[in-house]
Structure formats: C-alpha cells, structure tokens
Coordinates of C-alpha atoms in Angstrom, one line a residue:
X1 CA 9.9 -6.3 -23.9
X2 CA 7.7 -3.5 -23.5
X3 CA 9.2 -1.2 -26.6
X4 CA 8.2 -4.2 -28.8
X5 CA 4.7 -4.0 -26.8
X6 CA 2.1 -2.3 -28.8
X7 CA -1.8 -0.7 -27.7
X8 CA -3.4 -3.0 -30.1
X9 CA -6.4 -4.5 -27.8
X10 CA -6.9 -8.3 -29.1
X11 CA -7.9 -10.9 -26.9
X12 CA -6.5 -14.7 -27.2
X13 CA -8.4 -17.6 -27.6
X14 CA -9.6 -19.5 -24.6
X15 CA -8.0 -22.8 -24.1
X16 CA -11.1 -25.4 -24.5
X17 CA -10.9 -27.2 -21.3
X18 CA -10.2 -24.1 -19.5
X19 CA -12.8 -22.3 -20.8
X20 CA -15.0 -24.9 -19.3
X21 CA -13.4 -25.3 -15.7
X22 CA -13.5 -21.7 -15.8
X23 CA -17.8 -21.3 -16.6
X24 CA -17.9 -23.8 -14.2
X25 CA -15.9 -22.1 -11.7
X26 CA -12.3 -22.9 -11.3
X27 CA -11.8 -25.2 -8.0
X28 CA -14.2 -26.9 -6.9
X29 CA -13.4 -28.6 -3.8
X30 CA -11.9 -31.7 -3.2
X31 CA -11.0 -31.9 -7.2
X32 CA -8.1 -30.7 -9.4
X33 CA -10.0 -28.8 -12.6
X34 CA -9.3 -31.4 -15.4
X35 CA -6.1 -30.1 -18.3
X36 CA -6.8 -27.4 -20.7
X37 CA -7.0 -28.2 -24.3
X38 CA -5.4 -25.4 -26.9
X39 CA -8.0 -24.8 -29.6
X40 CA -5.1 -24.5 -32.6
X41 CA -3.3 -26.5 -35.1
X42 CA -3.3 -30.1 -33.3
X43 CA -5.1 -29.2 -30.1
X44 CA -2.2 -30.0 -27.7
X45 CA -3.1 -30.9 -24.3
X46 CA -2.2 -28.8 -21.7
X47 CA -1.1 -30.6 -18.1
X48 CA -2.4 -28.5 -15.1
X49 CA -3.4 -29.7 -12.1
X50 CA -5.0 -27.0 -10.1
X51 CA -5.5 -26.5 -6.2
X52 CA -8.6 -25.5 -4.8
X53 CA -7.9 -22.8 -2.1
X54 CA -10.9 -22.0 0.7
X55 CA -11.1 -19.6 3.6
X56 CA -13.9 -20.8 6.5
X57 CA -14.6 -17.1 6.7
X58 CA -17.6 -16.1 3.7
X59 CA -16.3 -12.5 3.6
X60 CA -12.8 -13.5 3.3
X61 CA -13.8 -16.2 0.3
X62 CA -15.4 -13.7 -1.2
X63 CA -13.1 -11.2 -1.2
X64 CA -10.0 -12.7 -1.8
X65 CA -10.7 -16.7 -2.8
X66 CA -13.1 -15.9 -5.8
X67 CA -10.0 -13.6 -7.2
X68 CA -7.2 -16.5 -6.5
X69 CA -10.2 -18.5 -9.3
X70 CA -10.0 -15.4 -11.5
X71 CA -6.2 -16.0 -11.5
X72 CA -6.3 -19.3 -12.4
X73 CA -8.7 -19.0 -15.3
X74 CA -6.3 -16.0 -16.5
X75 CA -3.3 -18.2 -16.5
X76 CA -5.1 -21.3 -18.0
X77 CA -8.0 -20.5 -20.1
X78 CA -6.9 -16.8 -21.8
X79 CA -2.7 -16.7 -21.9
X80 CA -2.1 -20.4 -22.5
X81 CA -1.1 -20.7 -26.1
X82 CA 0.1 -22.7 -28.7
X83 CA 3.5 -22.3 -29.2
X84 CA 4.3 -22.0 -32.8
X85 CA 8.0 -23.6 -33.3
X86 CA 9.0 -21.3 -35.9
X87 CA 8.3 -18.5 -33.3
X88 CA 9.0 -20.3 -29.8
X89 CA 11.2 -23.0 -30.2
X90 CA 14.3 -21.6 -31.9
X91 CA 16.6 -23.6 -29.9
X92 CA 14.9 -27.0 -30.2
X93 CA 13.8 -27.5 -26.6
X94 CA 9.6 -27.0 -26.3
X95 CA 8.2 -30.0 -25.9
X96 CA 5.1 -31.4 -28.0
X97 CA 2.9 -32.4 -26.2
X98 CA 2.1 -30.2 -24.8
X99 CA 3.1 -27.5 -27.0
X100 CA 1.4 -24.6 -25.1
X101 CA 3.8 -22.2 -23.3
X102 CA 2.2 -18.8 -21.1
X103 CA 1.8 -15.9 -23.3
X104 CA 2.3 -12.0 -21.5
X105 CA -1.3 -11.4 -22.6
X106 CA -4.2 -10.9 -24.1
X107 CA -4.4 -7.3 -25.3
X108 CA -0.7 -7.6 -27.2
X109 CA -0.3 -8.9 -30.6
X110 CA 1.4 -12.1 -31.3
X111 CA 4.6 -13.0 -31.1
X112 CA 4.9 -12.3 -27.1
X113 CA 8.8 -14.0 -26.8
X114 CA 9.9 -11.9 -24.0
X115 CA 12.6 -12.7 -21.5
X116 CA 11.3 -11.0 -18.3
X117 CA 7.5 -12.2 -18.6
X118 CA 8.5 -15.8 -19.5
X119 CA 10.6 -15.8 -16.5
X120 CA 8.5 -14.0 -14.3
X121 CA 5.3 -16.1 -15.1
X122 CA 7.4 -19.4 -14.5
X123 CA 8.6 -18.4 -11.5
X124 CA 5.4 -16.8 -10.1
X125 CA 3.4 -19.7 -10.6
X126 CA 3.3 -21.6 -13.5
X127 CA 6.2 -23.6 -13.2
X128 CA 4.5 -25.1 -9.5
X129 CA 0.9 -25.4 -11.4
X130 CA 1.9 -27.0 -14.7
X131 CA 5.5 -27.9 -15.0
X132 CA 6.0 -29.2 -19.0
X133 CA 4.2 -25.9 -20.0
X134 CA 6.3 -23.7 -17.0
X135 CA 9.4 -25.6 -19.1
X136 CA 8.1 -24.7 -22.3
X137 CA 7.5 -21.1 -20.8
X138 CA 11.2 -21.1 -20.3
X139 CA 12.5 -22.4 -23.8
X140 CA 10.9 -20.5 -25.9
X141 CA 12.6 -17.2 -25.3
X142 CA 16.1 -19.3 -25.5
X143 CA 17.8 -18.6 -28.7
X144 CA 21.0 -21.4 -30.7
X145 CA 23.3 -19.2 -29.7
X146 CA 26.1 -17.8 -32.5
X147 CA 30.0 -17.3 -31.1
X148 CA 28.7 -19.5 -27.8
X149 CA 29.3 -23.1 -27.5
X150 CA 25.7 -23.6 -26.8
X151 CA 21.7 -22.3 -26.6
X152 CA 21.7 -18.6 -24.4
X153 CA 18.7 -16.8 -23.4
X154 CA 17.9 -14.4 -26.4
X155 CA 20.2 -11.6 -27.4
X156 CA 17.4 -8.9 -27.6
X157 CA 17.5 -5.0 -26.5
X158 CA 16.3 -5.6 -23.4
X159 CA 19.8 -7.2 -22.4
X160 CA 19.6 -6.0 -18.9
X161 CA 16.8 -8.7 -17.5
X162 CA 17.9 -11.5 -19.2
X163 CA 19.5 -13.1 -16.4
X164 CA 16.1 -13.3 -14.6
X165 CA 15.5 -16.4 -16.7
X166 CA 17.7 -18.0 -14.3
X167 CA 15.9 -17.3 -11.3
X168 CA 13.0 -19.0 -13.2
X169 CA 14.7 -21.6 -14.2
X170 CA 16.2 -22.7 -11.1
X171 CA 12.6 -22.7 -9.3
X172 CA 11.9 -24.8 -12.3
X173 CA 14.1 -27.2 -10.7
X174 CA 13.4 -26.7 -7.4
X175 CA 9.6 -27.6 -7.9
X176 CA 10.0 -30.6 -10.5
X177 CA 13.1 -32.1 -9.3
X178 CA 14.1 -32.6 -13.2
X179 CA 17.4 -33.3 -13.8
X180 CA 17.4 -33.2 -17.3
X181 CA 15.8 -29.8 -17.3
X182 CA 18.6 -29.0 -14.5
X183 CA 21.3 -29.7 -16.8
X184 CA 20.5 -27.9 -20.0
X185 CA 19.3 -24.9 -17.8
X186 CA 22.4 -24.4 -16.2
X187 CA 24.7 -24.4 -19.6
X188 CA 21.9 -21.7 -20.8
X189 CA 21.8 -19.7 -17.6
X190 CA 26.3 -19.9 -17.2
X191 CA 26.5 -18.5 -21.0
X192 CA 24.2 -15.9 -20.8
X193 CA 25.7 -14.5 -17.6
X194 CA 29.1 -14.4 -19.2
X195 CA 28.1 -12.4 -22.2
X196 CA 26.1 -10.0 -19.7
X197 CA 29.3 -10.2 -17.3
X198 CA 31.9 -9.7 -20.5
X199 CA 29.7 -6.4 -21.3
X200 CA 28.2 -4.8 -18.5
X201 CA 29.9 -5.2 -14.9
X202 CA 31.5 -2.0 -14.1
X203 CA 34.9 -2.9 -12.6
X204 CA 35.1 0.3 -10.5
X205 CA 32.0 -0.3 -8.5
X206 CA 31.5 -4.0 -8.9
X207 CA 27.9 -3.5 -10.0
X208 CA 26.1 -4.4 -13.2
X209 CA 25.1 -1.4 -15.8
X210 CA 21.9 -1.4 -17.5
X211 CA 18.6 0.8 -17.2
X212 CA 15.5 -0.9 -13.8
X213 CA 14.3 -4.7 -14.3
X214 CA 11.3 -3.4 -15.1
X215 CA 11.3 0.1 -16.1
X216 CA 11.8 -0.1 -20.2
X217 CA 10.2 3.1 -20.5
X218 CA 11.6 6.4 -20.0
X219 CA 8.9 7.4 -17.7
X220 CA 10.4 5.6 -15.0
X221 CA 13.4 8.3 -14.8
X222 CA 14.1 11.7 -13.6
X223 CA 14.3 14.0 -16.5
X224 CA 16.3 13.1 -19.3
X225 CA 18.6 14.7 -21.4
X226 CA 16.4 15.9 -24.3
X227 CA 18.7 15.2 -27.5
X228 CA 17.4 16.5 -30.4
X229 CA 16.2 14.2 -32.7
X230 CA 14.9 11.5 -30.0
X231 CA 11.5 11.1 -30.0
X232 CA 10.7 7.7 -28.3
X233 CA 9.5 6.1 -24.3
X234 CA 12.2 3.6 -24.9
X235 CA 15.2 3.6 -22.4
X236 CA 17.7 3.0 -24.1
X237 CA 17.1 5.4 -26.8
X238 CA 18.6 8.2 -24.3
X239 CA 22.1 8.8 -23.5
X240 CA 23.4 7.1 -20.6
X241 CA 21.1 5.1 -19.8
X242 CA 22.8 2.0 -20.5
X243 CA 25.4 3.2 -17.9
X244 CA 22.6 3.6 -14.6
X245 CA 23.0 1.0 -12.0
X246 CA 20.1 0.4 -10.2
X247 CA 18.9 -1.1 -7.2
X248 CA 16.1 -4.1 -8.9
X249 CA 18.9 -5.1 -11.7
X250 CA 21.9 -5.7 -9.2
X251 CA 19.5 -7.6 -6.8
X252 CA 18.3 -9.2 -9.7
X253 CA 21.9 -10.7 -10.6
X254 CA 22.9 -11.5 -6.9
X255 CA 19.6 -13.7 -7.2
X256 CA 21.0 -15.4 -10.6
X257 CA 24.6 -16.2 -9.1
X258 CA 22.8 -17.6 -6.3
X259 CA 20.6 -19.9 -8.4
X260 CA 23.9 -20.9 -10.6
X261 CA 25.1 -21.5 -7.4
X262 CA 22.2 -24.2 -6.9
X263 CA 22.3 -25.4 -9.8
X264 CA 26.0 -26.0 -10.0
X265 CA 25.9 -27.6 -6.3
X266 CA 22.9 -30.2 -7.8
X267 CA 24.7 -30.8 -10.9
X268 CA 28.3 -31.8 -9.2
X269 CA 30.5 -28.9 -10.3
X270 CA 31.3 -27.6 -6.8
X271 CA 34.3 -25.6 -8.1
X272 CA 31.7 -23.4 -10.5
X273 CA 29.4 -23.3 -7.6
X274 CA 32.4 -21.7 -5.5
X275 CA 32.7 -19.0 -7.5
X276 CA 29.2 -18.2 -8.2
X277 CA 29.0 -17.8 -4.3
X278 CA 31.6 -15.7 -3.9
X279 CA 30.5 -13.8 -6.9
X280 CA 27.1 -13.3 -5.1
X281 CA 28.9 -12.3 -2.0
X282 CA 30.8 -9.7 -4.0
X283 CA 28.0 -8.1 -5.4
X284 CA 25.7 -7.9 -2.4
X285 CA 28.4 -5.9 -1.0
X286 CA 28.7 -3.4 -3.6
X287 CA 25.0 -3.2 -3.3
X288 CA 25.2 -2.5 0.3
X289 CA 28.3 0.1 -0.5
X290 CA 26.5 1.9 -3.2
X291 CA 23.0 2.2 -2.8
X292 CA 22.5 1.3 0.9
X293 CA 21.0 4.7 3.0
X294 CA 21.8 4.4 6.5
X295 CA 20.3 7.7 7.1
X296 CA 17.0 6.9 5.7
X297 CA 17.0 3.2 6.2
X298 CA 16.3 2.1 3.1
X299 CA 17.6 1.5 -0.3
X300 CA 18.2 4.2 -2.8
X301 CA 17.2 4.0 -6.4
X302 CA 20.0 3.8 -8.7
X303 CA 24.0 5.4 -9.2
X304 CA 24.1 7.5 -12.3
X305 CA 26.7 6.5 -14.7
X306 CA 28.7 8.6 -17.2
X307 CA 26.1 11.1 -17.3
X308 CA 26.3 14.9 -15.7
X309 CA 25.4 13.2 -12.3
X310 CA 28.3 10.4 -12.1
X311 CA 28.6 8.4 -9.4
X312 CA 25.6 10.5 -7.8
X313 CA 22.4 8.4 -5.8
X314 CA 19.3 9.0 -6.9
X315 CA 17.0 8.4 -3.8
X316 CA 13.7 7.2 -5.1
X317 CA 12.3 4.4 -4.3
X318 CA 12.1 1.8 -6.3
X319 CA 9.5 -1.0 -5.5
X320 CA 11.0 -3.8 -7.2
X321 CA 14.5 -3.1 -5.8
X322 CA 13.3 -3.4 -2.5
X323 CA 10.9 -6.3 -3.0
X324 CA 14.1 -8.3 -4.3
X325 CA 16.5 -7.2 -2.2
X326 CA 14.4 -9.2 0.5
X327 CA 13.6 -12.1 -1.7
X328 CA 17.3 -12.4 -2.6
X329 CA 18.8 -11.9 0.6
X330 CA 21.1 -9.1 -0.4
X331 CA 19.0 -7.0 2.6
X332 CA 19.8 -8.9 6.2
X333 CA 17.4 -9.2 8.6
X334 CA 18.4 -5.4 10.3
X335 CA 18.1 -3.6 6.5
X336 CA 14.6 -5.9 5.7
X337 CA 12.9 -4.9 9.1
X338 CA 13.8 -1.1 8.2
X339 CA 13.0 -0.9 4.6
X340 CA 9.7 -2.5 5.1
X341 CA 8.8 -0.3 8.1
X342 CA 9.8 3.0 5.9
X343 CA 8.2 2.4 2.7
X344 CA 6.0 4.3 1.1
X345 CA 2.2 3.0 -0.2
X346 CA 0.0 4.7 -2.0
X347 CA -3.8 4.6 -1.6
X348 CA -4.2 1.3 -3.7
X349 CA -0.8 0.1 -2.9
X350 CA 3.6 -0.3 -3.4
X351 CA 4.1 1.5 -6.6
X352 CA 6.9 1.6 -9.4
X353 CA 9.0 4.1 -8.6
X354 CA 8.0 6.7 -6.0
X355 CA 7.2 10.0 -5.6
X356 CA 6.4 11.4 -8.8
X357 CA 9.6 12.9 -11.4
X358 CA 9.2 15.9 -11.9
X359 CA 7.2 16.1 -15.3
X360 CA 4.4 14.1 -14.0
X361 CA 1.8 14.3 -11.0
X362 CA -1.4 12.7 -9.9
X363 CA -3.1 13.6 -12.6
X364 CA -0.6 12.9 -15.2
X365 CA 1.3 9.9 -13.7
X366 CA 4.1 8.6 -15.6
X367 CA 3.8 5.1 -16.7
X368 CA 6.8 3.7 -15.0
X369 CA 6.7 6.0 -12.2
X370 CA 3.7 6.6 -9.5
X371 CA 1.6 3.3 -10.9
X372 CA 0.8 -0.2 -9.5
X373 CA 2.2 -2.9 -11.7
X374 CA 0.6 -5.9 -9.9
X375 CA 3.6 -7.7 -10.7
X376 CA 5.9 -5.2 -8.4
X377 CA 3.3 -4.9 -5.6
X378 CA 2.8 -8.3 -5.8
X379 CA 6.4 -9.2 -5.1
X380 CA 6.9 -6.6 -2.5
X381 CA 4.0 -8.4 -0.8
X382 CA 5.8 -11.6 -0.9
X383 CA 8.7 -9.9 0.5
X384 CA 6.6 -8.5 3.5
X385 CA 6.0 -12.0 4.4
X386 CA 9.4 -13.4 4.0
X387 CA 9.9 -10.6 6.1
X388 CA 7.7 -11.5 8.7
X389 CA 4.9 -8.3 8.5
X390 CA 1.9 -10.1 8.0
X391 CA 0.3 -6.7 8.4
X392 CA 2.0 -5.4 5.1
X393 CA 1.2 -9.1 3.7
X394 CA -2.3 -8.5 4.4
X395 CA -2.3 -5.2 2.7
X396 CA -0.4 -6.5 -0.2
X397 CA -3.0 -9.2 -0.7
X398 CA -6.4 -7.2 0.1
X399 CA -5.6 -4.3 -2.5
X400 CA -4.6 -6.1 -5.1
X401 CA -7.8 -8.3 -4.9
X402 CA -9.9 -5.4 -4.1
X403 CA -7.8 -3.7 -7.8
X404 CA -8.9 -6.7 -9.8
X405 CA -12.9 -7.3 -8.4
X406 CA -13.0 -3.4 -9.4
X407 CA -12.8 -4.8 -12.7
X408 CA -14.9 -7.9 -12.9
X409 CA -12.1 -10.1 -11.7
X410 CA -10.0 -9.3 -14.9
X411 CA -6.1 -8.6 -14.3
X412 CA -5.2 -5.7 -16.2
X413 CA -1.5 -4.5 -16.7
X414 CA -1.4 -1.7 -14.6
X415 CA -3.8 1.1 -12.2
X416 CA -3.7 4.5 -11.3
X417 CA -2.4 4.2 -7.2
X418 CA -4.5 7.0 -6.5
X419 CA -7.9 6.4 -8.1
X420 CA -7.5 2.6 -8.4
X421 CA -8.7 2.8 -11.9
X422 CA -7.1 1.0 -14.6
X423 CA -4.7 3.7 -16.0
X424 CA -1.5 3.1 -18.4
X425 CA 0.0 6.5 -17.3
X426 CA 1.7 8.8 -19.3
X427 CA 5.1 8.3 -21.2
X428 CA 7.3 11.0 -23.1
X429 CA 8.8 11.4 -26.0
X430 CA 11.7 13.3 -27.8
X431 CA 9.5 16.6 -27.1
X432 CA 8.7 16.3 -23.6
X433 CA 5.0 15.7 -24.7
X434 CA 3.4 13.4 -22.7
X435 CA 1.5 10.6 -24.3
X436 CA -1.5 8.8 -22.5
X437 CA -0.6 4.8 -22.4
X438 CA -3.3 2.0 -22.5
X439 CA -3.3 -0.8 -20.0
X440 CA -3.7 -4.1 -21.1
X441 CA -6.1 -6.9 -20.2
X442 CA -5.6 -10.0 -19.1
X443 CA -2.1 -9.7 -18.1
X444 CA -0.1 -13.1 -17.1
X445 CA 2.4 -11.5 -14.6
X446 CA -1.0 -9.8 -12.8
X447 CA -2.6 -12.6 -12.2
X448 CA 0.5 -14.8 -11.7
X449 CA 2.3 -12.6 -9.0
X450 CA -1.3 -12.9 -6.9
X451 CA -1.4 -16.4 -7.2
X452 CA 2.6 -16.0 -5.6
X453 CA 0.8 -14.0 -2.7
X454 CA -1.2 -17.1 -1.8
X455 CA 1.5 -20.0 -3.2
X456 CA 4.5 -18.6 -1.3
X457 CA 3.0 -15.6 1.0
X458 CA 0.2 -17.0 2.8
X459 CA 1.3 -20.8 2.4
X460 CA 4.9 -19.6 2.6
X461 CA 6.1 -22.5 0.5
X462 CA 9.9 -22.8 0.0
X463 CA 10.7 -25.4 -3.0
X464 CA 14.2 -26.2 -1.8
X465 CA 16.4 -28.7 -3.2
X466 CA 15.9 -31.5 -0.4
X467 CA 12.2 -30.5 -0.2
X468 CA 9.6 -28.5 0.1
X469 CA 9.4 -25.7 3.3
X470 CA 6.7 -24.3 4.7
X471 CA 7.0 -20.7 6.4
X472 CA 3.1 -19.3 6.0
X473 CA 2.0 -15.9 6.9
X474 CA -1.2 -16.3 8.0
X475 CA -2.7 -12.3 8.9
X476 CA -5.0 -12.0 11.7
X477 CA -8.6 -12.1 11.2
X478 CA -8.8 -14.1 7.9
X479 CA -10.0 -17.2 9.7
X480 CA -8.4 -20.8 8.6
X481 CA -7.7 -21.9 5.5
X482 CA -7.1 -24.4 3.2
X483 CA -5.4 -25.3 -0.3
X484 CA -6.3 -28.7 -1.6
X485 CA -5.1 -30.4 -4.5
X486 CA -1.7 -28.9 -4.6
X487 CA 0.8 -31.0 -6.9
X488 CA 4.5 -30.8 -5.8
X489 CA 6.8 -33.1 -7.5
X490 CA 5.0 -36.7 -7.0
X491 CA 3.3 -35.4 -4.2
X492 CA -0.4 -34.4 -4.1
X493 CA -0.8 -31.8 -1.1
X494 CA -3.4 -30.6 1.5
X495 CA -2.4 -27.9 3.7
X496 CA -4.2 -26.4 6.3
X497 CA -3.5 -23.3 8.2
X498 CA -5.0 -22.1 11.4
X499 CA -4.4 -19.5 13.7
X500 CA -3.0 -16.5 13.1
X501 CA 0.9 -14.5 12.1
X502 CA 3.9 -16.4 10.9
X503 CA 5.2 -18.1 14.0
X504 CA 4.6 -22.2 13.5
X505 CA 3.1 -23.4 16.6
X506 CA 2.4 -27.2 15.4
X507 CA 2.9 -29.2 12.7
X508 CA 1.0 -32.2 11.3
X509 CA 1.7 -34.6 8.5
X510 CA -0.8 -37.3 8.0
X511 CA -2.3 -37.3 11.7
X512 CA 1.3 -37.3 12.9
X513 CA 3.2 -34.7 14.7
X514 CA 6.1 -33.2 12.6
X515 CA 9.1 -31.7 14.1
X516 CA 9.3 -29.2 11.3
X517 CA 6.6 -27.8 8.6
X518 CA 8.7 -29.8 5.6
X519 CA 8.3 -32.6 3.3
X520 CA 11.2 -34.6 1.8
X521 CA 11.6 -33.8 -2.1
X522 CA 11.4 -37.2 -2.8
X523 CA 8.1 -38.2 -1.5
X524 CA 5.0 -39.6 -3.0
X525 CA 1.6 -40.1 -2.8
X526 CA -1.2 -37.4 -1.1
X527 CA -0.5 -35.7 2.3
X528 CA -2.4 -33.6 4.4
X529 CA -0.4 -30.8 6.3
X530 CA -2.2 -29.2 9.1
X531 CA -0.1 -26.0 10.5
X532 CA -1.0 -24.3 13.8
X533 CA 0.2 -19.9 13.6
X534 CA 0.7 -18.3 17.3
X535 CA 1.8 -14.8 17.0
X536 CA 4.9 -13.6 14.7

C-alpha cells in the first residue's frame, strides 16, 4: 500500500450531491442527506443514507458533533469515486449502478487499489452508511485469481494484510444481511487464507510471518541491518523482515479465522466452520505464548525471525496490536483491563509504535514510529470501550476531534503526538539519512475510524448475525445524545442515549420496555431506541 503511495498533493473531485449536503451542512435533523452523485463518465448515483448525530450539550456539539459532519462529507463528497472497471473491477464483481467505491484519498494519485484501506474503510463505516458502494469498496481490490479455483484478494507486495479483507467482508454481512455477497465473500476470503497459510505460518511457533498491519515503512522498526546497496522506506526491501511476527498481524488473522468462522456457520458448512474455530483457538494461544508479558501486563511488539535476534521479543508497544487484540478477543477480560490500564499516550494521543527507535526523537519522529495515525488511535479507542473505560473512550474521541478542528475539520493522514501538528515523520533509507514525509489530506481511514468512535464506541453497536447489539459507552459529562436516521438492514433507526458509562440501565423500543438493548436482524420499518447508562 503505502510503498506504492506517493507525496503528489492532488485533491479528488467532489461527488455533486455531496458537495451540496456538505455546503449545506451534512445532517440536518430529522433528515437523511439525499445520495451523492459522481461527477464522471455516466454520473453514477451513489446510495447513502446518512444519520444525523446531536449532543443536548452546545459545547459538546461543537466540539465533537460538527467533526462527526466533517467525517461524513470526507467519506461522501471528497473519496467517493468512480470506479474505473479496467482499474477496479478485475474480477467482475463492482456493481453499476452505483459504480463509485471509497478511494484512500485525496492527496494520492490515482489508482488507489489497496487491500488494507478498502478493508479498513468498509469496515469502519462505509459498509453500515452505504452498503452497494461498502461492497464495491470490497471488490475492487479482488483480483480472477491464476492457479486458484476462483477470485482471491489481490496478490500484491503487501501480502501480509490481505487477510484483513475478510474482517471487512464479514461486517459486510453482518450489516446487510446479503447472502449473495455472503457467499462469494467467503470463497474469496477461504482462498486467500490458504495461499497466506501455504506461505507464511511458521510451524514452530504457530504464528503468521510478515512485517506490522500497518507499518509498511521501515521507520516503524528498530534499526535495521544496513545492506549495502538498499536505499528504500519499504519493509520488505530489508533482510528479515518478511520473517518478524508481530503482535497487529497475528491478531489480525485470529480475527479473519473468526469471521470464516461466521461466515461458514451462515453459509451451512459447519465442518469448515469447525476448523476455522479451532484454527482461531490455536493461534490466540501462540499469541498468548509468544508475545504475552506477564511482567509488564501487556503485549510485546513482535518475535524476531531468522535475523541476529531469533526468537528474541521486542517490547514496544504497538498500538494496533493492542487495539486488536481487544477487538478480536485474543486478549480476555484479565489481559484487556491490564493492557489498557498500562498504555502509553502521548500528548495528542495512542501512537504507532512507542517510545521512539533509536534513530529518531521528538524532533525527528519516524513516520511509523512515535505518530498518531487516526486510524490506530481510532481503533484503540474503540477497543477502550469494548473494554469498558469510557475514560480512555473519551480521550480517544476528544483528541482526535480536537487533531482534526486544528485543521479546519479536514482529516489528514497522520500528526506529530507531541505538537499535534500535521507531520508525515521521518523515514530512512539505504544510508541512514532520514527523509522528511508529507502527510496527506483528506484521508478515508481518518475520517472513517472517527465515525467508528461514534458508530460502535459511543453507540456501541454490535452488527451480529441474528441482529443488531447495542453496548454504548456513553463518558460522563457529555450530556444525552442522539443519532437519527440510522439505516440498518431494512430498518431505519433512532437511538437515544442518556445517562452516563457503559452499564445499560433501561431499554426502550418504540415506547416499550425491552429486556435487552437488541433488534432482530430481520426487522423492518423505523424504530426509536431510547437507552438509560448508570455507572460502568
């Protein structure tokens, strides 16, 4: 993804009918903003339908609603895109109309067909907000497939994160309840984690090899070995590195044998679900085995691999890692409550890797090391709520808002954890020089992994395959609050939270007491949840 990621700076076009809902301000109450239009070849109608979300509280709105807008119009009007078939539809499976997918950005040149920010931005949000484009998003990194028997996720050098496309695709299901999509996804997601199976499970440790989920760059590692010859911020270009097994990547594929799982279950095939299970179960044990700390209570970074330091852990911590490890379940309640309790923030929030490697500092922090990718932080917010800290949630939420209202409400790629600025760090090359890195504007995952904050950490909803939970984390002293509008399945939703924490005191569909905060999946019509918090 990110070698093929250049510093060109060239904004998209706005989607029409975004454009517009976003000049007139994105959400206005008590009505969906009407679909976006793609101003290309065709003009292919986008189908959105987005929630309204309002806090009582002025200050809180302020602060924190007017930025969920500014994540809306990101999504919709600047990184929704025509999706060329040449480019996006090798395997046959975009649909037109609508013919739009989400793009990675605005400041990269075109094409954008990466793996890990198709997946990420379907799962995040987009998927839940507009589901034929959140499908698109998902088939257009999926390539014919050669020697396979049918369509896998692309074969690119970035091998180690394709798997996350079945996390996405899986919550793809979850929120639509399509079949269809359910069926091809699964023969997609099963072949690609054959071939990554086949090539990179190391039998002695029973975890997968390959460089972090989302460190691409050679800034996110201790010093490497500096070969003559090598001059390059990619990974993989460095010996070894294809042998590391970290932390984010292992959690990453106990999460994708866990949505095989799902799907397998759904689709009938309860032998193939069996072994994805115990698959799963296999590998959140090495996990445990191999990078757990018990002296420091938290997860360590990654084992070395046939480098000088073999079978050595290296004990950084690595935000991602511990964000999915909670989001995946490979931590248990016991290893959540301590990880979250020990983990390092910086000034403007949960950072890539921390502390520093050796070769950078404050001043010169390295791109995939002391920086806040609002993606990570983002996630690791998420997993405070699942984890029931709606103190961390808070924080999570608060400084990511307060990074993107420091820039006019745009999402930018990445910011300096110290200054909050917007900084693309420092990478190196073959030399040890270090090179300054831009960061881009108008960056999908940003804006996508806030709108996860509010979807699935404040609202705490749970797409589930017999219907939709809902586990909010609601901190103290942001008043009540409501998101209206909300389109799940055939369901149009109003929820209402009041109260404070993450502890549901009262539930209430319709004007009718509910015995728990959950609606059946196959439900219909518009509903209006009102959920009482009382404590955590």
């Amino acid at each position: 993804m990110a070698a093929a990621r250049g510093n060109t700076s060239r904004r998209g076009f706005l989607a029409a009918g975004a454009a517009a809902a976003g000049a007139a301000g994105l959400g206005v109450a008590g009505a969906a903003a009407p679909p976006a239009e793609a101003a290309t070849s065709g003009r292919r109608r986008v189908e959105y339908v987005l929630p309204t979300l309002t806090f009582d509280a002025s200050a809180v709105q302020d602060e924190l609603g007017t930025v969920y807008d500014s994540a809306l119009t990101d999504v919709v009007g600047i990184n929704t895109t025509y999706a060329v078939p040449a480019t996006y539809d090798k395997a046959g499976l975009v649909s037109y109309p609508p013919g739009t997918l989400v793009r990675a950005g605005g400041g990269y040149p075109e094409p954008q067909r990466w793996t890990r920010d198709a997946a990420i931005n379907a799962w995040s949000a987009v998927s839940l907000l507009g589901p034929s484009v959140g499908e698109n998003t998902l088939w257009s990194v999926v390539d014919p497939g050669k020697g396979e028997t049918g369509p896998v996720v692309q074969q690119d050098n970035q091998w180690w994160d394709q798997i996350v496309w079945a996390v996405g695709a899986w919550n793809h299901y979850l929120v639509t309840g399509d079949h269809d999509f359910l069926a091809d996804a699964y023969g997609v997601a099963s072949r690609t984690l054959a071939l990554r199976k086949a090539q990179n499970l190391n039998a002695s440790t029973g975890l997968f090899q390959g460089p972090g989920y989302m460190n691409d760059g050679i800034a996110g590692y201790p010093a490497p070995p500096w070969t003559s010859g090598i001059d390059s911020s990619f990974v993989l270009d460095y010996p070894h590195t294809d042998e590391l097994m970290v932390l984010s990547t292992n959690c990453l594929y106990h999460g994708a044998h866990l949505a095989l799982e799902g799907m397998a279950t759904a689709l009938g095939h309860h032998a193939a679900a069996a072994g994805y299970r115990k698959a799963a179960a296999s590998l959140r044990s090495a996990i445990d085995r191999h990078l757990w700390r018990e002296d420091a209570g938290t997860y360590g970074y990654f084992v070395h691999g046939g480098d000088a330091g073999k079978g050595h852990l290296d004990t950084s911590q690595e935000g991602a890692g511990l964000a999915l490890a909670v989001l995946f379940g490979v931590a248990d309640r016991r290893r959540t409550r301590l990880l979250l309790d020990g983990a390092h923030w910086q000034p403007h929030g949960i950072v890539n890797v921390w502390p520093h490697f050796e070769r950078f500092s404050d001043d010169r922090p390295g791109r995939h090391n002391v920086m806040v990718w609002p993606m990570v932080h983002s996630m690791f917010g998420h997993a405070a709520a699942r984890g029931g800290r709606t103190d961390l949630f808070a924080r999570a939420v608060t400084e990511l808002a307060a990074l993107v209202k420091g820039t006019g409400g745009s999402f930018y790629e990445l910011y300096h954890s110290v200054t909050g600025k917007v900084d693309g760090g420092w990478q190196t090359g073959g030399s040890g020089t270090l090179t300054h890195f831009d960061s881009q504007p108008d960056q999908a995952w940003s804006a996508t992994g806030y709108l996860r904050l509010i979807h699935h950490g404040l609202f705490g909803l749970r797409p589930a395959a017999d219907g939709l939970r809902i586990e909010p984390s609601l901190p103290k002293g942001w008043g009540d609050v409501r998101l209206r509008g909300l389109a799940y399945r055939d369901m149009t939703l109003d929820i209402e939270l009041t109260g404070a924490g993450d502890r549901v005191h009262a539930c209430v569909v319709d004007g009718r007491r509910a015995r728990t905060a959950s609606l059946p999946a196959h439900g219909g019509g518009h509903h209006t949840v009102r959920i009482a918090l009382a404590g955590s």
